[in-house]
Short mmCIF file of C-alpha atoms in Angstrom, two decimals:
data_model
loop_
_atom_site.label_atom_id
_atom_site.label_comp_id
_atom_site.label_asym_id
_atom_site.label_seq_id
_atom_site.Cartn_x
_atom_site.Cartn_y
_atom_site.Cartn_z
CA UNK A 1 -42.10 -58.40 -80.55
CA UNK A 2 -39.55 -56.05 -82.15
CA UNK A 3 -36.10 -57.00 -80.92
CA UNK A 4 -34.29 -54.10 -79.35
CA UNK A 5 -30.51 -54.29 -78.76
CA UNK A 6 -30.75 -54.84 -75.01
CA UNK A 7 -32.93 -57.90 -75.58
CA UNK A 8 -29.71 -59.85 -76.56
CA UNK A 9 -26.92 -57.99 -75.00
CA UNK A 10 -24.34 -59.00 -72.43
CA UNK A 11 -24.40 -56.37 -69.72
CA UNK A 12 -21.50 -56.14 -67.27
CA UNK A 13 -22.22 -54.14 -64.13
CA UNK A 14 -19.51 -52.00 -62.62
CA UNK A 15 -19.55 -50.49 -59.17
CA UNK A 16 -16.92 -47.87 -59.73
CA UNK A 17 -15.77 -47.49 -56.08
CA UNK A 18 -14.34 -50.97 -55.99
CA UNK A 19 -13.66 -51.70 -59.62
CA UNK A 20 -10.23 -50.21 -60.43
CA UNK A 21 -8.21 -47.38 -58.79
CA UNK A 22 -6.09 -45.55 -61.14
CA UNK A 23 -4.42 -43.07 -58.77
CA UNK A 24 -3.84 -45.13 -55.53
CA UNK A 25 -6.19 -43.15 -53.45
CA UNK A 26 -8.15 -46.45 -52.43
CA UNK A 27 -11.15 -45.46 -54.50
CA UNK A 28 -11.95 -46.87 -57.92
CA UNK A 29 -12.53 -44.23 -60.57
CA UNK A 30 -13.48 -43.51 -64.15
CA UNK A 31 -9.87 -43.61 -65.32
CA UNK A 32 -9.62 -46.94 -63.90
CA UNK A 33 -12.61 -48.11 -65.88
CA UNK A 34 -11.18 -46.68 -68.92
CA UNK A 35 -7.85 -48.63 -68.39
CA UNK A 36 -9.91 -51.91 -68.43
CA UNK A 37 -11.98 -51.34 -71.39
CA UNK A 38 -9.75 -53.67 -73.63
CA UNK A 39 -10.24 -56.57 -71.20
CA UNK A 40 -13.99 -55.88 -71.05
CA UNK A 41 -14.10 -55.95 -74.90
CA UNK A 42 -12.13 -59.25 -74.86
CA UNK A 43 -14.85 -60.65 -72.50
CA UNK A 44 -17.41 -59.99 -75.31
CA UNK A 45 -19.59 -57.67 -73.39
CA UNK A 46 -22.05 -55.23 -75.21
CA UNK A 47 -22.75 -52.79 -72.50
CA UNK A 48 -21.58 -51.51 -69.06
CA UNK A 49 -24.27 -50.95 -66.45
CA UNK A 50 -22.46 -48.15 -64.49
CA UNK A 51 -23.54 -47.70 -60.90
CA UNK A 52 -24.18 -44.09 -59.90
CA UNK A 53 -21.18 -41.63 -60.52
CA UNK A 54 -23.25 -38.49 -59.97
CA UNK A 55 -22.41 -35.91 -57.33
CA UNK A 56 -23.68 -37.30 -54.05
CA UNK A 57 -23.10 -36.99 -50.37
CA UNK A 58 -23.05 -40.83 -50.41
CA UNK A 59 -25.68 -41.39 -47.66
CA UNK A 60 -26.85 -44.46 -49.95
CA UNK A 61 -23.83 -45.35 -51.98
CA UNK A 62 -24.52 -42.69 -54.53
CA UNK A 63 -28.14 -43.45 -54.99
CA UNK A 64 -28.79 -40.09 -53.17
CA UNK A 65 -28.06 -37.65 -55.96
CA UNK A 66 -27.25 -33.94 -55.29
CA UNK A 67 -26.47 -33.06 -58.87
CA UNK A 68 -27.66 -35.18 -61.83
CA UNK A 69 -25.38 -33.27 -64.24
CA UNK A 70 -22.14 -33.53 -62.35
CA UNK A 71 -19.60 -36.38 -61.53
CA UNK A 72 -18.61 -37.15 -58.03
CA UNK A 73 -15.12 -35.70 -57.74
CA UNK A 74 -13.60 -38.92 -56.14
CA UNK A 75 -14.55 -40.70 -59.28
CA UNK A 76 -13.16 -38.11 -61.78
CA UNK A 77 -14.34 -35.30 -64.08
CA UNK A 78 -17.01 -34.75 -66.70
CA UNK A 79 -14.25 -34.80 -69.22
CA UNK A 80 -13.19 -38.31 -68.02
CA UNK A 81 -16.79 -39.42 -68.21
CA UNK A 82 -17.11 -38.10 -71.78
CA UNK A 83 -13.77 -40.03 -72.48
CA UNK A 84 -15.15 -43.28 -71.16
CA UNK A 85 -18.30 -43.00 -73.28
CA UNK A 86 -16.25 -42.35 -76.37
CA UNK A 87 -13.50 -45.04 -75.68
CA UNK A 88 -16.29 -47.66 -74.89
CA UNK A 89 -18.06 -46.78 -78.18
CA UNK A 90 -14.94 -47.44 -80.13
CA UNK A 91 -14.96 -50.90 -78.75
CA UNK A 92 -18.77 -51.36 -79.37
CA UNK A 93 -19.60 -51.11 -75.72
CA UNK A 94 -22.56 -48.90 -74.62
CA UNK A 95 -22.55 -47.13 -71.27
CA UNK A 96 -25.83 -47.62 -69.28
CA UNK A 97 -26.02 -45.16 -66.44
CA UNK A 98 -27.84 -46.06 -63.22
CA UNK A 99 -30.37 -43.40 -62.61
CA UNK A 100 -32.55 -42.66 -59.56
CA UNK A 101 -35.62 -40.38 -60.15
CA UNK A 102 -37.84 -41.46 -57.34
CA UNK A 103 -35.98 -39.27 -54.99
CA UNK A 104 -32.91 -37.01 -54.65
CA UNK A 105 -30.49 -36.21 -51.98
CA UNK A 106 -31.51 -33.63 -49.37
CA UNK A 107 -28.51 -31.77 -50.56
CA UNK A 108 -29.87 -31.24 -54.01
CA UNK A 109 -30.50 -27.64 -54.80
CA UNK A 110 -34.22 -28.36 -55.47
CA UNK A 111 -34.75 -29.63 -51.90
CA UNK A 112 -32.68 -26.97 -50.29
CA UNK A 113 -35.05 -24.36 -51.91
CA UNK A 114 -38.18 -26.41 -51.12
CA UNK A 115 -37.55 -26.46 -47.35
CA UNK A 116 -37.11 -22.82 -47.11
CA UNK A 117 -40.72 -22.00 -46.90
CA UNK A 118 -44.14 -23.33 -47.98
CA UNK A 119 -44.45 -20.72 -50.68
CA UNK A 120 -41.12 -21.54 -52.41
CA UNK A 121 -41.46 -22.54 -56.09
CA UNK A 122 -39.58 -25.76 -55.43
CA UNK A 123 -41.88 -26.79 -52.60
CA UNK A 124 -44.11 -28.87 -54.71
CA UNK A 125 -41.13 -30.69 -56.28
CA UNK A 126 -41.46 -32.95 -53.21
CA UNK A 127 -44.20 -34.51 -51.24
CA UNK A 128 -45.33 -32.71 -48.12
CA UNK A 129 -48.18 -33.28 -45.66
CA UNK A 130 -49.46 -31.62 -42.53
CA UNK A 131 -49.29 -33.66 -39.12
CA UNK A 132 -52.18 -35.64 -38.17
CA UNK A 133 -52.95 -35.26 -34.43
CA UNK A 134 -49.38 -33.96 -33.95
CA UNK A 135 -47.89 -37.07 -35.61
CA UNK A 136 -46.95 -38.66 -38.93
CA UNK A 137 -49.58 -38.17 -41.70
CA UNK A 138 -50.00 -42.04 -41.89
CA UNK A 139 -48.51 -45.33 -41.29
CA UNK A 140 -46.25 -45.47 -44.43
CA UNK A 141 -42.90 -47.11 -43.59
CA UNK A 142 -39.55 -46.42 -45.09
CA UNK A 143 -37.90 -49.38 -46.77
CA UNK A 144 -34.89 -48.48 -44.60
CA UNK A 145 -37.10 -48.94 -41.39
CA UNK A 146 -39.09 -46.50 -39.42
CA UNK A 147 -41.56 -43.95 -40.56
CA UNK A 148 -41.47 -42.86 -44.25
CA UNK A 149 -42.26 -39.32 -42.96
CA UNK A 150 -39.66 -36.84 -41.69
CA UNK A 151 -40.82 -33.61 -39.86
CA UNK A 152 -39.24 -30.45 -41.24
CA UNK A 153 -39.22 -28.28 -37.99
CA UNK A 154 -38.94 -24.99 -39.72
CA UNK A 155 -42.04 -25.27 -41.76
CA UNK A 156 -44.03 -27.77 -39.45
CA UNK A 157 -44.71 -30.22 -42.40
CA UNK A 158 -43.46 -33.77 -42.96
CA UNK A 159 -41.84 -34.80 -46.16
CA UNK A 160 -42.05 -38.31 -47.66
CA UNK A 161 -38.97 -40.53 -47.88
CA UNK A 162 -39.43 -44.14 -48.83
CA UNK A 163 -35.78 -44.68 -48.32
CA UNK A 164 -33.34 -42.81 -46.09
CA UNK A 165 -34.56 -39.55 -44.49
CA UNK A 166 -31.78 -37.88 -46.59
CA UNK A 167 -33.54 -39.02 -49.80
CA UNK A 168 -36.74 -37.04 -50.08
CA UNK A 169 -39.23 -38.42 -52.70
CA UNK A 170 -39.92 -36.35 -55.88
CA UNK A 171 -43.47 -35.41 -56.62
CA UNK A 172 -44.05 -36.91 -59.96
CA UNK A 173 -47.50 -35.35 -60.25
CA UNK A 174 -45.76 -32.06 -60.79
CA UNK A 175 -45.36 -31.43 -64.48
CA UNK A 176 -42.21 -29.23 -64.02
CA UNK A 177 -40.48 -32.10 -62.04
CA UNK A 178 -41.11 -34.40 -65.00
CA UNK A 179 -39.79 -31.92 -67.45
CA UNK A 180 -36.66 -31.34 -65.37
CA UNK A 181 -36.08 -35.06 -65.33
CA UNK A 182 -36.52 -35.47 -69.03
CA UNK A 183 -34.25 -32.59 -69.81
CA UNK A 184 -31.54 -34.12 -67.71
CA UNK A 185 -31.90 -37.61 -69.31
CA UNK A 186 -31.54 -35.82 -72.64
CA UNK A 187 -28.33 -34.19 -71.41
CA UNK A 188 -26.85 -37.66 -70.92
CA UNK A 189 -28.25 -39.00 -74.15
CA UNK A 190 -26.61 -36.17 -76.13
CA UNK A 191 -23.30 -37.18 -74.49
CA UNK A 192 -23.65 -40.60 -76.18
CA UNK A 193 -24.75 -43.13 -73.52
CA UNK A 194 -26.72 -45.95 -74.60
CA UNK A 195 -29.49 -45.63 -71.96
CA UNK A 196 -30.43 -45.96 -68.38
CA UNK A 197 -31.09 -48.38 -65.69
CA UNK A 198 -33.97 -47.02 -63.82
CA UNK A 199 -33.55 -47.70 -60.18
CA UNK A 200 -36.78 -48.16 -58.14
CA UNK A 201 -38.80 -46.72 -61.03
CA UNK A 202 -41.93 -48.60 -59.85
CA UNK A 203 -42.08 -46.04 -57.00
CA UNK A 204 -42.79 -42.93 -59.03
CA UNK A 205 -46.41 -43.79 -59.31
CA UNK A 206 -46.93 -43.85 -55.52
CA UNK A 207 -50.09 -42.64 -53.88
CA UNK A 208 -48.90 -41.82 -50.35
CA UNK A 209 -52.37 -40.76 -48.99
CA UNK A 210 -53.69 -44.25 -49.85
CA UNK A 211 -50.39 -45.93 -48.67
CA UNK A 212 -49.76 -47.33 -52.08
CA UNK A 213 -45.91 -47.15 -52.53
CA UNK A 214 -45.19 -49.10 -55.81
CA UNK A 215 -46.92 -49.92 -59.12
CA UNK A 216 -49.51 -47.22 -58.48
CA UNK A 217 -52.33 -46.50 -60.76
CA UNK A 218 -50.48 -43.68 -62.59
CA UNK A 219 -47.17 -45.57 -63.25
#
């Protein structure tokens, strides 16, 4: 098997909120990580696995992303993210971004549009089903407990959320969704990151009508 760089790398995970606070506001930030790069290089690491720093309402510690191409303000700015990537690269350290594409935040512009009405172009970006006998479409359960279906009272349909009800699942059968995700990933690759750690990626091949939630036939 051809050896890739990640097969033999030492990867150091950073949870930004608790790693290093550079401005004494009680929240770790990108500037704090930059300030510790020399120490991380001294440890001999090859890559930083950076837990989510995207814009998010933080219903699930940043794994509920409302804007894939923006930085959460309490962590810093896009300019600081670019500086982190560049300064890490000078020390031969790659940045691996934690990325969730199984679902978004319910505050993502796609979902805000999707729930306006059934005819909205973004409706099919998510997974919607009609009620069955006035109740949830089937017995699927959320990993966070309770039903995996949440009723949208405005349109009378349920949307799927395998995690929090504030994390609606994306519809990976929609080609436009896939293209949007690929473009977003290339946005970050073009900024110089080393790659992504794909959170719950086994969920994107789900078959909700068959109650298959992971490692589906089209994964």
